[in-house]
Short mmCIF file of C-alpha atoms and ligand atoms in Angstrom, two decimals:
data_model
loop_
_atom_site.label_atom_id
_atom_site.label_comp_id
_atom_site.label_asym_id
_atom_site.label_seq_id
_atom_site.Cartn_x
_atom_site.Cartn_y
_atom_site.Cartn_z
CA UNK A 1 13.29 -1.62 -13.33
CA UNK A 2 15.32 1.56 -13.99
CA UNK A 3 18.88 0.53 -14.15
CA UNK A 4 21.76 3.05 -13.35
CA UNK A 5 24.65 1.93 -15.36
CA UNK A 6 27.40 3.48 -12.38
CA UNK A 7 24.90 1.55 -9.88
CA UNK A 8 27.73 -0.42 -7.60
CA UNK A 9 27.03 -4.48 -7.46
CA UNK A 10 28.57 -4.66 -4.15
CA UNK A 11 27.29 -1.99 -1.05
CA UNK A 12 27.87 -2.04 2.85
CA UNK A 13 26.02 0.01 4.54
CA UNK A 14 27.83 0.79 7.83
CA UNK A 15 26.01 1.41 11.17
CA UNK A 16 22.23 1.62 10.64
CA UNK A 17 20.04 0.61 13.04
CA UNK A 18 18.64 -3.00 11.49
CA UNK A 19 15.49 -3.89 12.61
CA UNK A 20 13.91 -6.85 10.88
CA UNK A 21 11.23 -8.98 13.25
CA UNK A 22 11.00 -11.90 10.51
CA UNK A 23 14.63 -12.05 10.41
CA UNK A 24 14.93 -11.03 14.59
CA UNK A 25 17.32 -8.47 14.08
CA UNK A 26 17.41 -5.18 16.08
CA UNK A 27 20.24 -3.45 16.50
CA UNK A 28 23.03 -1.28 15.49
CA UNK A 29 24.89 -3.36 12.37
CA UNK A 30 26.51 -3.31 8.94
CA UNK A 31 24.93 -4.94 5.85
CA UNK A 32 26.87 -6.18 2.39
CA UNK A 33 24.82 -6.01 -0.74
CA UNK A 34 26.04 -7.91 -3.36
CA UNK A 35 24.52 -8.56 -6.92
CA UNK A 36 21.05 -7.27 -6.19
CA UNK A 37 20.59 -9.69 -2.52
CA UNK A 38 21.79 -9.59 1.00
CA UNK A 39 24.83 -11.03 1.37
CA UNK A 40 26.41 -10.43 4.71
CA UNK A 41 24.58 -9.04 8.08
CA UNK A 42 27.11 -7.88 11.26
CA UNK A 43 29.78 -5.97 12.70
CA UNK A 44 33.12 -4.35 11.19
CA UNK A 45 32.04 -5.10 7.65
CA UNK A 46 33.91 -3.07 4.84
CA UNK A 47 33.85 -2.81 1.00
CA UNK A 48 34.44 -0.42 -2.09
CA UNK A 49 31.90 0.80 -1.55
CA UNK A 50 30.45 2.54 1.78
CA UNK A 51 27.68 4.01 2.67
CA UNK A 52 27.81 5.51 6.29
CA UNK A 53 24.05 5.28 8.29
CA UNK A 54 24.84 5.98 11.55
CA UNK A 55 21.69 7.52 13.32
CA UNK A 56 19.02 5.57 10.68
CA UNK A 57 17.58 3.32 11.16
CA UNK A 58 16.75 0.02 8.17
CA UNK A 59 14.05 -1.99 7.15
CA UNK A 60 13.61 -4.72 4.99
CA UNK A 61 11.59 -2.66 2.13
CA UNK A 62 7.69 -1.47 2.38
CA UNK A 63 5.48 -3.37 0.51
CA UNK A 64 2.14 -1.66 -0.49
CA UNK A 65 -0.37 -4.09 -1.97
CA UNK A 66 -2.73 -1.56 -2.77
CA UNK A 67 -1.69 1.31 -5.71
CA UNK A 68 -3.54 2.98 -8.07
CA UNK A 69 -0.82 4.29 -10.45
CA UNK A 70 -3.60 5.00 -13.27
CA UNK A 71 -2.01 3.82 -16.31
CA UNK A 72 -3.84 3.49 -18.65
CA UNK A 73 -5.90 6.15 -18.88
CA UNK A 74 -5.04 8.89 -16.33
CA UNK A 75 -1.62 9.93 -17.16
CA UNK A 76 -1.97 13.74 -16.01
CA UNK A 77 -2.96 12.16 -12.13
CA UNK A 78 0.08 9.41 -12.20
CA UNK A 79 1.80 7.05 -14.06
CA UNK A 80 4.43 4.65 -13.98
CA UNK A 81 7.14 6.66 -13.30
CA UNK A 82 5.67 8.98 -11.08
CA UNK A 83 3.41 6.44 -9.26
CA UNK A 84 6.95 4.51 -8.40
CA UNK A 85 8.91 7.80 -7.68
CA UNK A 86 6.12 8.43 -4.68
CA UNK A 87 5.89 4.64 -3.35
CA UNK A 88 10.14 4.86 -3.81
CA UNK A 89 10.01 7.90 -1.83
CA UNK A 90 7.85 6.57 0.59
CA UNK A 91 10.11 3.54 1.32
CA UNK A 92 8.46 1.40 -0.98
CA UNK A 93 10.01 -1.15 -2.85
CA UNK A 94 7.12 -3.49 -4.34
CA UNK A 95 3.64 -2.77 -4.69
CA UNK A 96 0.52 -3.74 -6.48
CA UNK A 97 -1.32 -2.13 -9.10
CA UNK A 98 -4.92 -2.00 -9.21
CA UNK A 99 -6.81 -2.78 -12.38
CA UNK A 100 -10.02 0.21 -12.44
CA UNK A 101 -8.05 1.97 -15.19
CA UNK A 102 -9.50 3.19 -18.49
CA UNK A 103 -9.21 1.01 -19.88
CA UNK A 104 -10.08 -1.55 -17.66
CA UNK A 105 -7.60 -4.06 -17.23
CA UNK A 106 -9.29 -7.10 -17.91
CA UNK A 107 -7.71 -9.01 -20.84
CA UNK A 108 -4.67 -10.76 -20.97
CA UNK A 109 -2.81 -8.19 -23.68
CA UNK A 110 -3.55 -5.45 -20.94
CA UNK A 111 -1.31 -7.49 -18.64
CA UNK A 112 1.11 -8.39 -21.09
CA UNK A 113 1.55 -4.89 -22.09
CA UNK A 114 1.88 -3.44 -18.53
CA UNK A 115 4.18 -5.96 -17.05
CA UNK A 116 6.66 -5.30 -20.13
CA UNK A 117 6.19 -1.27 -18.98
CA UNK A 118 6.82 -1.65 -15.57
CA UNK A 119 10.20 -3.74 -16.40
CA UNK A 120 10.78 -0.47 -18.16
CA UNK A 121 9.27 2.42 -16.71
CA UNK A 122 9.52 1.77 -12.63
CA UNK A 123 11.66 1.97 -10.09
CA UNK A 124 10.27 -0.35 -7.70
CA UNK A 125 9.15 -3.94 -8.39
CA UNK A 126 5.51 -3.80 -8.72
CA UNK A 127 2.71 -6.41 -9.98
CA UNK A 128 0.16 -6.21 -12.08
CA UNK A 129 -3.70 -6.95 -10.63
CA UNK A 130 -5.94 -7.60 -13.51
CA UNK A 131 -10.07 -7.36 -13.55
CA UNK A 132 -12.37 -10.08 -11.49
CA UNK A 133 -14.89 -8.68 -13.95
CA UNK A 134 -15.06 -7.69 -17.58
CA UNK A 135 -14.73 -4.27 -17.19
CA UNK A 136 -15.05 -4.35 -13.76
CA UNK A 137 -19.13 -5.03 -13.98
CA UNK A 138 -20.09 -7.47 -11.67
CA UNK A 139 -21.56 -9.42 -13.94
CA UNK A 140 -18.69 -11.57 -16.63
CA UNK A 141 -16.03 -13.20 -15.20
CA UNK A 142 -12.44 -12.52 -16.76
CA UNK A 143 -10.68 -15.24 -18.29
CA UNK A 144 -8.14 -15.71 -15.55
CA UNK A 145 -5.93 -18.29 -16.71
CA UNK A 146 -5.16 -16.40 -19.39
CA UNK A 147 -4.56 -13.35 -17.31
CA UNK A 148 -2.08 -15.67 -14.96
CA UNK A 149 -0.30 -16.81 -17.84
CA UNK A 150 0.05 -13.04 -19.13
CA UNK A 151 1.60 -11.94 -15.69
CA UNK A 152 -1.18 -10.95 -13.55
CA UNK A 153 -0.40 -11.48 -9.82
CA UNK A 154 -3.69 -11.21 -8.83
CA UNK A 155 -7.51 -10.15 -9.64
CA UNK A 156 -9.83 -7.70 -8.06
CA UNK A 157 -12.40 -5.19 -8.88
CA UNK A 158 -11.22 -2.25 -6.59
CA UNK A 159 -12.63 0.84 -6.46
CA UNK A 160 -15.89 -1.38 -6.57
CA UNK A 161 -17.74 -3.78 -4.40
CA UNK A 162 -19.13 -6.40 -6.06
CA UNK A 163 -22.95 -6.49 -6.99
CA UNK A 164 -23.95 -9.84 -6.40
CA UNK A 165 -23.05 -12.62 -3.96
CA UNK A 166 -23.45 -15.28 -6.76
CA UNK A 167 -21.38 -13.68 -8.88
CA UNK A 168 -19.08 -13.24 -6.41
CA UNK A 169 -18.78 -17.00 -5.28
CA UNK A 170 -18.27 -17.76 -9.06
CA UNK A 171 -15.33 -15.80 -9.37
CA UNK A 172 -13.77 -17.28 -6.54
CA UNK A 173 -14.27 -21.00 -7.23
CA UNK A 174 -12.49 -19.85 -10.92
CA UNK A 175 -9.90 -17.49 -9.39
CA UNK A 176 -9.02 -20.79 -7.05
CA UNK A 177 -8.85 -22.95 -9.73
CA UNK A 178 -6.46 -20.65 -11.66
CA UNK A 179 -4.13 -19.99 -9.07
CA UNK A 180 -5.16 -16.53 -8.57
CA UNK A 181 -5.66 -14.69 -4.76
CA UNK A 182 -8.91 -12.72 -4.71
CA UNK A 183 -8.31 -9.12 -3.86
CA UNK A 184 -11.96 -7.57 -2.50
CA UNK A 185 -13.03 -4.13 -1.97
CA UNK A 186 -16.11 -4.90 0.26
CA UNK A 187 -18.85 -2.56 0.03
CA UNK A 188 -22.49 -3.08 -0.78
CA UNK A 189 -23.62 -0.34 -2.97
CA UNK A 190 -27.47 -0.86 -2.17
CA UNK A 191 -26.38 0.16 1.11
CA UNK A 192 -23.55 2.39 0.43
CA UNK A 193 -25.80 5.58 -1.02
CA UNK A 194 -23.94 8.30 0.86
CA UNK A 195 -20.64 10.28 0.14
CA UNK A 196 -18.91 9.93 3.96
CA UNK A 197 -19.60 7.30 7.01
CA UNK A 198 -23.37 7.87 8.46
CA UNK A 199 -22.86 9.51 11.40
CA UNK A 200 -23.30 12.19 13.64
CA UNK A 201 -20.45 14.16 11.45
CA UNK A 202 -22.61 13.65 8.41
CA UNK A 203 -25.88 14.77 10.29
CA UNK A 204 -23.98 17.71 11.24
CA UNK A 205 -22.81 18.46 7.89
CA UNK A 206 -25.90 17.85 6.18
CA UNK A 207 -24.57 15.48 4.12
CA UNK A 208 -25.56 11.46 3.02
CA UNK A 209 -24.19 9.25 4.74
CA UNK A 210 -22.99 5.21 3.85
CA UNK A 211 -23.65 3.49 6.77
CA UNK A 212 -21.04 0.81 8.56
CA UNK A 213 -22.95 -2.37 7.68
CA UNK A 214 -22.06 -1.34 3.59
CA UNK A 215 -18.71 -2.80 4.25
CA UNK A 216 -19.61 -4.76 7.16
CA UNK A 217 -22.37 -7.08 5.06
CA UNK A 218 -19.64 -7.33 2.45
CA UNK A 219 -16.91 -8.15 4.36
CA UNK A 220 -19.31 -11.26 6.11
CA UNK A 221 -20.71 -12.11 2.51
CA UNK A 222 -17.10 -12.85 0.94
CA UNK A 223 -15.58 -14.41 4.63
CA UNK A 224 -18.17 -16.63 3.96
CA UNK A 225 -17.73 -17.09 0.62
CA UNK A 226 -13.92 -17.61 0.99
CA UNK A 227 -14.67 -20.22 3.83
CA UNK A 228 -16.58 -21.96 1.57
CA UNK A 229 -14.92 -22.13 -1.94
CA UNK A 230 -11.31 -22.22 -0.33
CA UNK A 231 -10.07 -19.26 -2.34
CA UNK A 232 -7.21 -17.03 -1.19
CA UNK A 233 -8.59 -13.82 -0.48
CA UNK A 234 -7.36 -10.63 0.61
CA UNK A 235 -9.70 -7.92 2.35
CA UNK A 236 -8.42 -4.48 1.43
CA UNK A 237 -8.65 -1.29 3.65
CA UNK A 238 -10.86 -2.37 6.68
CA UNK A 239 -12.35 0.30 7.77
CA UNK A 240 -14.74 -0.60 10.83
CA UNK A 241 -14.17 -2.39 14.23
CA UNK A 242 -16.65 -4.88 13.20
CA UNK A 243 -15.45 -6.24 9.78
CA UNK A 244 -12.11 -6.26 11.38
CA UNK A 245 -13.59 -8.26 14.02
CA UNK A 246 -15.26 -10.72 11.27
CA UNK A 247 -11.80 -10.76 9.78
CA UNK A 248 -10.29 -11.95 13.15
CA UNK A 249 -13.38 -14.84 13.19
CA UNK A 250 -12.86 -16.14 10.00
CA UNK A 251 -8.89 -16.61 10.15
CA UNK A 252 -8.95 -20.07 10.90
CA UNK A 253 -11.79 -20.74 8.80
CA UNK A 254 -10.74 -19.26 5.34
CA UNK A 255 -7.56 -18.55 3.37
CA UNK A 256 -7.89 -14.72 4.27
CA UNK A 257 -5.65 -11.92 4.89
CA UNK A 258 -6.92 -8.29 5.41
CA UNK A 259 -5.27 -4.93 5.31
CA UNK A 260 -6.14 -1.09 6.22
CA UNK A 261 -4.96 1.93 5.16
CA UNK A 262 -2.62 4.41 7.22
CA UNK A 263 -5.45 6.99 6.64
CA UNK A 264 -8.20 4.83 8.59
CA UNK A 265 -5.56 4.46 11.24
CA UNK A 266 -4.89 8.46 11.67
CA UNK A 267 -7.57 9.91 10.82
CA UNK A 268 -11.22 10.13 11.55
CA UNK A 269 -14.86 11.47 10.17
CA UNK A 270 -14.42 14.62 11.88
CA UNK A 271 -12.84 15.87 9.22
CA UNK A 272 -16.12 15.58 7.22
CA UNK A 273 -17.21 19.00 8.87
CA UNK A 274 -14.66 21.13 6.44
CA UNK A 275 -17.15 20.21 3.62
CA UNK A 276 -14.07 19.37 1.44
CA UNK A 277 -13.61 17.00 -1.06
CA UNK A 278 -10.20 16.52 -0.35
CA UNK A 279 -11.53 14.17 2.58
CA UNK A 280 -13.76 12.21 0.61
CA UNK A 281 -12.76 8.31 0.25
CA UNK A 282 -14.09 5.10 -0.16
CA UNK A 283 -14.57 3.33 2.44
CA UNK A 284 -14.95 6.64 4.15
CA UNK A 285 -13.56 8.25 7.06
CA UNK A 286 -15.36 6.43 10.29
CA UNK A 287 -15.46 7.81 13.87
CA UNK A 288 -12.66 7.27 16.57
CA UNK A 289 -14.58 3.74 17.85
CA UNK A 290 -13.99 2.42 14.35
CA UNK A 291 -10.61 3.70 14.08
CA UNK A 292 -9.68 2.32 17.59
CA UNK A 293 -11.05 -1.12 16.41
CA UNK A 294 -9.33 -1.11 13.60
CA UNK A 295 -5.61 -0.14 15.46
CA UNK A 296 -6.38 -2.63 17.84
CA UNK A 297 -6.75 -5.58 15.21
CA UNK A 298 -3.77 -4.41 13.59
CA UNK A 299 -1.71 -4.11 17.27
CA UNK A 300 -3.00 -7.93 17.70
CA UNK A 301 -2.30 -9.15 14.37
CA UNK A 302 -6.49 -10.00 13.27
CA UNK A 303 -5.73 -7.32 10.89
CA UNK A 304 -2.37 -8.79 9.06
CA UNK A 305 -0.92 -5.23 6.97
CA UNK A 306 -0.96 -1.97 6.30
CA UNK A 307 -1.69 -0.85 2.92
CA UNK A 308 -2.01 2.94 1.51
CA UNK A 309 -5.02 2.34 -0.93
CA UNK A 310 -2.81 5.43 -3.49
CA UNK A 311 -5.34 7.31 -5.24
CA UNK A 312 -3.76 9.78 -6.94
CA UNK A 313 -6.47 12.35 -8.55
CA UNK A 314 -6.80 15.89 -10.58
CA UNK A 315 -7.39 19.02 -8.15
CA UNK A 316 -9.98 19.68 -10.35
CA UNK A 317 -11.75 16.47 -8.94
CA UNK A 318 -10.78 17.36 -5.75
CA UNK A 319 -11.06 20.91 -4.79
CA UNK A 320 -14.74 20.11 -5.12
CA UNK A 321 -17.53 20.59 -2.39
CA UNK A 322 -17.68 16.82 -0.68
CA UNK A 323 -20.94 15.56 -2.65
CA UNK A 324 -19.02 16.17 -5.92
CA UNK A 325 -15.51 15.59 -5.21
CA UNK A 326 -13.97 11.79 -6.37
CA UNK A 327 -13.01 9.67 -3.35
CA UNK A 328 -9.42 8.97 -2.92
CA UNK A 329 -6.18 9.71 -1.11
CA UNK A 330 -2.37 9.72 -1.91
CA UNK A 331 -0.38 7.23 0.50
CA UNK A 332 3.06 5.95 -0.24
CA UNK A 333 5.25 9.19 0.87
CA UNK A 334 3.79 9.37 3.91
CA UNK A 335 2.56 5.95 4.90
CA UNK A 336 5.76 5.78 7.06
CA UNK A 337 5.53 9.16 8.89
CA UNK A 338 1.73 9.20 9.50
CA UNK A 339 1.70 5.78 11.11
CA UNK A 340 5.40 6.35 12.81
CA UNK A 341 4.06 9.96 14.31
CA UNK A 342 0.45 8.78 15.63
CA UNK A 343 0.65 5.65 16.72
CA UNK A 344 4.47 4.58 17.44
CA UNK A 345 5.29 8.53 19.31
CA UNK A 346 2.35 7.86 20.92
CA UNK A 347 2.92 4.53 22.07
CA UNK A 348 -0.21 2.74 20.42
CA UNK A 349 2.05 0.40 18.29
CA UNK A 350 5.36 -0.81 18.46
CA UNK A 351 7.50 0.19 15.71
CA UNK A 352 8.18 -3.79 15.76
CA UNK A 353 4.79 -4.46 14.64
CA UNK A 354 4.78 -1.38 12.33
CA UNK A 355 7.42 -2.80 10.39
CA UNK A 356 6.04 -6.38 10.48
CA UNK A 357 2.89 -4.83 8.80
CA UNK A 358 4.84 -2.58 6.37
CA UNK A 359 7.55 -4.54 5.38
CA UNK A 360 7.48 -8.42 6.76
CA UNK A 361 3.68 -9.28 5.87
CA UNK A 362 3.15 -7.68 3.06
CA UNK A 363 6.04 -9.45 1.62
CA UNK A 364 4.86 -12.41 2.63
CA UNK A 365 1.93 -11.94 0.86
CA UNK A 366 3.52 -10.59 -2.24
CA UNK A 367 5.99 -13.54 -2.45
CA UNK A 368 8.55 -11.51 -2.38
CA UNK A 369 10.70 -8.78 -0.22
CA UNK A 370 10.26 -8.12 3.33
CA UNK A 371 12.83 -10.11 4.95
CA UNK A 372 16.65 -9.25 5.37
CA UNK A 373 17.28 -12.67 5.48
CA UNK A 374 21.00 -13.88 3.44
CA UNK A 375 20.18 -14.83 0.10
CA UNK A 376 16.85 -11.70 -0.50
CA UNK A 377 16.65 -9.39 -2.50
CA UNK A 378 18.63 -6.36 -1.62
CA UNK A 379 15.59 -4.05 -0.68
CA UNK A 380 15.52 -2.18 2.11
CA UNK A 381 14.49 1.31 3.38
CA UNK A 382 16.62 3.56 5.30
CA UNK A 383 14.93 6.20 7.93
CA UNK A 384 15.76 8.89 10.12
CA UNK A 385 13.10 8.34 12.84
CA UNK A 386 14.18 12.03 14.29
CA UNK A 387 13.16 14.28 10.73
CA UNK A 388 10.46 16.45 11.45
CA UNK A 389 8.83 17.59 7.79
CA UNK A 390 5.88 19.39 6.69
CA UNK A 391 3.47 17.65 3.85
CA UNK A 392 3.11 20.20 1.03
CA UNK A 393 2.24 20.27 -2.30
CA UNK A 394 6.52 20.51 -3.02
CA UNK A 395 7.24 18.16 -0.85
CA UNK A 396 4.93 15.65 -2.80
CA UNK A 397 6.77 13.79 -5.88
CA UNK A 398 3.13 12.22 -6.80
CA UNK A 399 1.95 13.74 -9.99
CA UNK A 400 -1.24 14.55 -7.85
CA UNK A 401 -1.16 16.23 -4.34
CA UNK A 402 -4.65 14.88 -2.71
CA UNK A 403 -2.63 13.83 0.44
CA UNK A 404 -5.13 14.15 3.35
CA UNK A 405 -2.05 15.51 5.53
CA UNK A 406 -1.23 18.53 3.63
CA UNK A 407 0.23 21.15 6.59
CA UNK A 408 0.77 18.49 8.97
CA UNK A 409 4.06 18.07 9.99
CA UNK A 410 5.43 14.45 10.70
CA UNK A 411 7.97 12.31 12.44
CA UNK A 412 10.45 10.48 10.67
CA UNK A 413 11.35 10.52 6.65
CA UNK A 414 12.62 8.12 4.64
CA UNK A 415 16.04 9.02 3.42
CA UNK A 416 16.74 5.89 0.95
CA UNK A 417 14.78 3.19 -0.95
CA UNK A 418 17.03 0.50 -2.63
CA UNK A 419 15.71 -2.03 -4.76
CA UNK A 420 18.01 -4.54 -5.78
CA UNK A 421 20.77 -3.11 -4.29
CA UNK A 422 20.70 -0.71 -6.27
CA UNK A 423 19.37 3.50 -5.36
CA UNK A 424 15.90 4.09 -6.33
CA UNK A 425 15.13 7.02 -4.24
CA UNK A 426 18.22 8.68 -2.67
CA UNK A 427 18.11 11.65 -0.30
CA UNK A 428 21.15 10.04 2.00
CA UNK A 429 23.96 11.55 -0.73
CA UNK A 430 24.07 15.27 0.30
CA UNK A 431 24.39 13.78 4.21
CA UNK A 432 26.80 10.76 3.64
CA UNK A 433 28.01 10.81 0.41
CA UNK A 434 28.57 6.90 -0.79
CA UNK A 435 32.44 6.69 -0.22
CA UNK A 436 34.20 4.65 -3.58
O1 DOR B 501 -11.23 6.15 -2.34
C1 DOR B 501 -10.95 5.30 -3.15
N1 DOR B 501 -10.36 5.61 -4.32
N2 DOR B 501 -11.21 4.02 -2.89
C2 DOR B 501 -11.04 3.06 -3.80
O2 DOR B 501 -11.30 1.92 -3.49
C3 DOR B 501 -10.59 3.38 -5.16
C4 DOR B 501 -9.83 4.63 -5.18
C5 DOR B 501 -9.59 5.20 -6.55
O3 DOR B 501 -9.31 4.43 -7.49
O4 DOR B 501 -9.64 6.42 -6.69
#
């Protein structure tokens, strides 16, 4: 983690408006920071150091389990630094990184290797996923003790559904016996032919379409799977009403947690009629039924967290016509706003339960963060719910600037990320000023 050397070991931040479900608090407060955890919660508190938040509001710190900062490999779309300069700017202060580099990261020097970079090169405390599969084939599983002894937090093959149930059950009985939560991308390619959901939109278009049941047979195939070889396994951006609904059957019958994306919770397959590659993603873009479905299992907690699926990618691969354009979408700087402006403004979720599935869960899962309980780790988010901003390519600190809200203009902006206690991403100082 980037260390300042004038970063102050003790903070109080006066008057923000805490809200922390785990922790039940929600209200106007004052919090101490000292030596990197949370040390003090309530009223009238004062040290050296101040930093005045009246009018924001404070979280315990996003959590995004779902990043692809593509290091190795694809330096000019994001790296290290930049990937954790967006997810800081977005709030975030852990996340996940996703192993469908290039090189694959699927051998235990990979991990080794990355973990020592991000103590280095990031801002935020992230983790390192490494391969299910030898380079991410479907077919040889990856050593994954090893892997767990080099640092990786947990395996998947993102980016990729995997080919074969058998092969799948395999790597779950191993990833169980090492210790190691299965992170799935559920999507059946035999079915999944197309470039956007099958729909009327794509018959419109004139483009192929993947229908539902690709995610929905995968998402059954590895519920059942992780009912039956007792493997923790996490179901990444749910996209339909029904696997979310699978999801919700199999919670009491498997170790399983599931998550979907801010984008699948915003925005819908209409979008498919500009032609552009910009709104190409996997799992794609499904109609409002879907999208509903999908709200309404994250509203009643089937679906447990939100998590932004960044996909950072060249404009040359996408300012492409949709058939040729590589799917993927930025998410951690405006995970926050998107979810905050069309579905908490609009009364479809609480902002209760959207920080319980941004910050509280998530952490949860990650071991880590999430709580502003005495005794955590000092991260925590600070927002001004009442900032109206416009996305645009200079707003953007991604290295990339595929951001399926370009020109929209949202509600509420994070103003400070602190990891540690200490600043990672620090827009508060021209307002506030940190008084010594
Ligand atoms: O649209 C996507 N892009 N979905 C994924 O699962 C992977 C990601 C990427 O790596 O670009």
């Amino acid at each position: 983690m980037m260390r300042e050397d004038s970063a102050p070991t003790e903070l109080v931040i006066r008057q923000a408006h805490i809200l922390d479900p785990g922790s039940g608090l929600d209200g106007v407060m004052d919090v101490r920071l000292s030596s990197g955890r949370i040390s003090e919660v309530g009223e009238g508190l004062h040290g050296p150091r101040e930093l005045d938040a009246e009018g924001l509001h404070l979280f315990p710190g996003f959590v995004d389990v779902h990043a692809h900062w593509r290091t190795p490999g694809r330096e000019d779309e994001e790296d290290i630094e930049s990937g954790s300069a967006a997810a800081a700017a977005g709030g975030f202060t852990g996340v996940v990184m996703m192993p469908n580099t290039d090189p694959v990261v699927d051998r235990p020097v990979m991990v080794s290797g990355l973990v020592r970079r991000v103590e280095r090169e990031s801002r935020v405390r992230a983790r390192v996923s490494a391969a299910l599969h030898v380079g991410l084939a479907g077919e040889r599983l990856t050593e994954m003790r090893l892997l767990k002894e080099a640092g990786a937090f947990c395996v998947s093959d993102d980016g990729l559904g995997t080919a074969s149930a058998g092969v799948l059950r395999n790597g779950m009985l191993y990833a169980h016996s090492a210790g190691l939560p299965v992170f799935l991308h559920c999507e059946d390619h035999t079915l999944a032919t197309g470039v956007v959901h099958d729909g009327v939109a794509a018959s419109l278009a004139g483009l192929p379409g993947s229908p539902a049941s690709a995610e929905d047979a995968a998402t059954a195939t590895a519920l059942i799977l992780a009912a039956e070889t007792g493997a923790k396994v996490h179901i990444t951006h749910v996209s339909t009403a029904l696997s979310a609904a699978l999801v919700g059957f199999f919670k009491e019958r498997a170790d399983v947690t599931a998550d979907t994306t801010p984008h699948h919770l915003t925005l819908t397959d209409d979008l498919v009629s500009t032609l552009e590659g910009l709104y190409r993603v996997n799992p794609p873009l499904r109609p409002d039924g879907d999208r509903g479905g999908v709200e309404a299992a994250l509203r009643e907690g089937i679906l447990d967290f939100v998590a932004t699926d960044h996909a950072p990618h060249a404009s040359e691969e996408k300012e492409l016509p949709m058939e040729e354009a590589a799917p993927g979408f930025l998410g951690h700087e405006t995970a926050f706003a998107a979810l905050y402006t069309d579905l908490v403004l609009t009364g479809r979720l609480s902002l209760t339960r959207l920080v319980e599935t941004m910050s509280c869960a998530p952490g949860e899962w990650v071991g880590e963060g999430g709580s502003l309980r005495i005794g955590a780790p000092a991260d925590l988010t600070l927002v001004d719910l009442s900032e109206e901003w416009t996305v645009g390519r200079e707003t953007l600190i991604s290295r990339s600037s595929n951001s399926p809200y370009l020109g929209r203009t949202l509600t509420g902006r994070v103003v400070g990320t602190i990891v540690g206690g200490e600043p990672v991403h620090d827009r508060t100082g021209a307002r506030f000023g940190v008084r010594a």
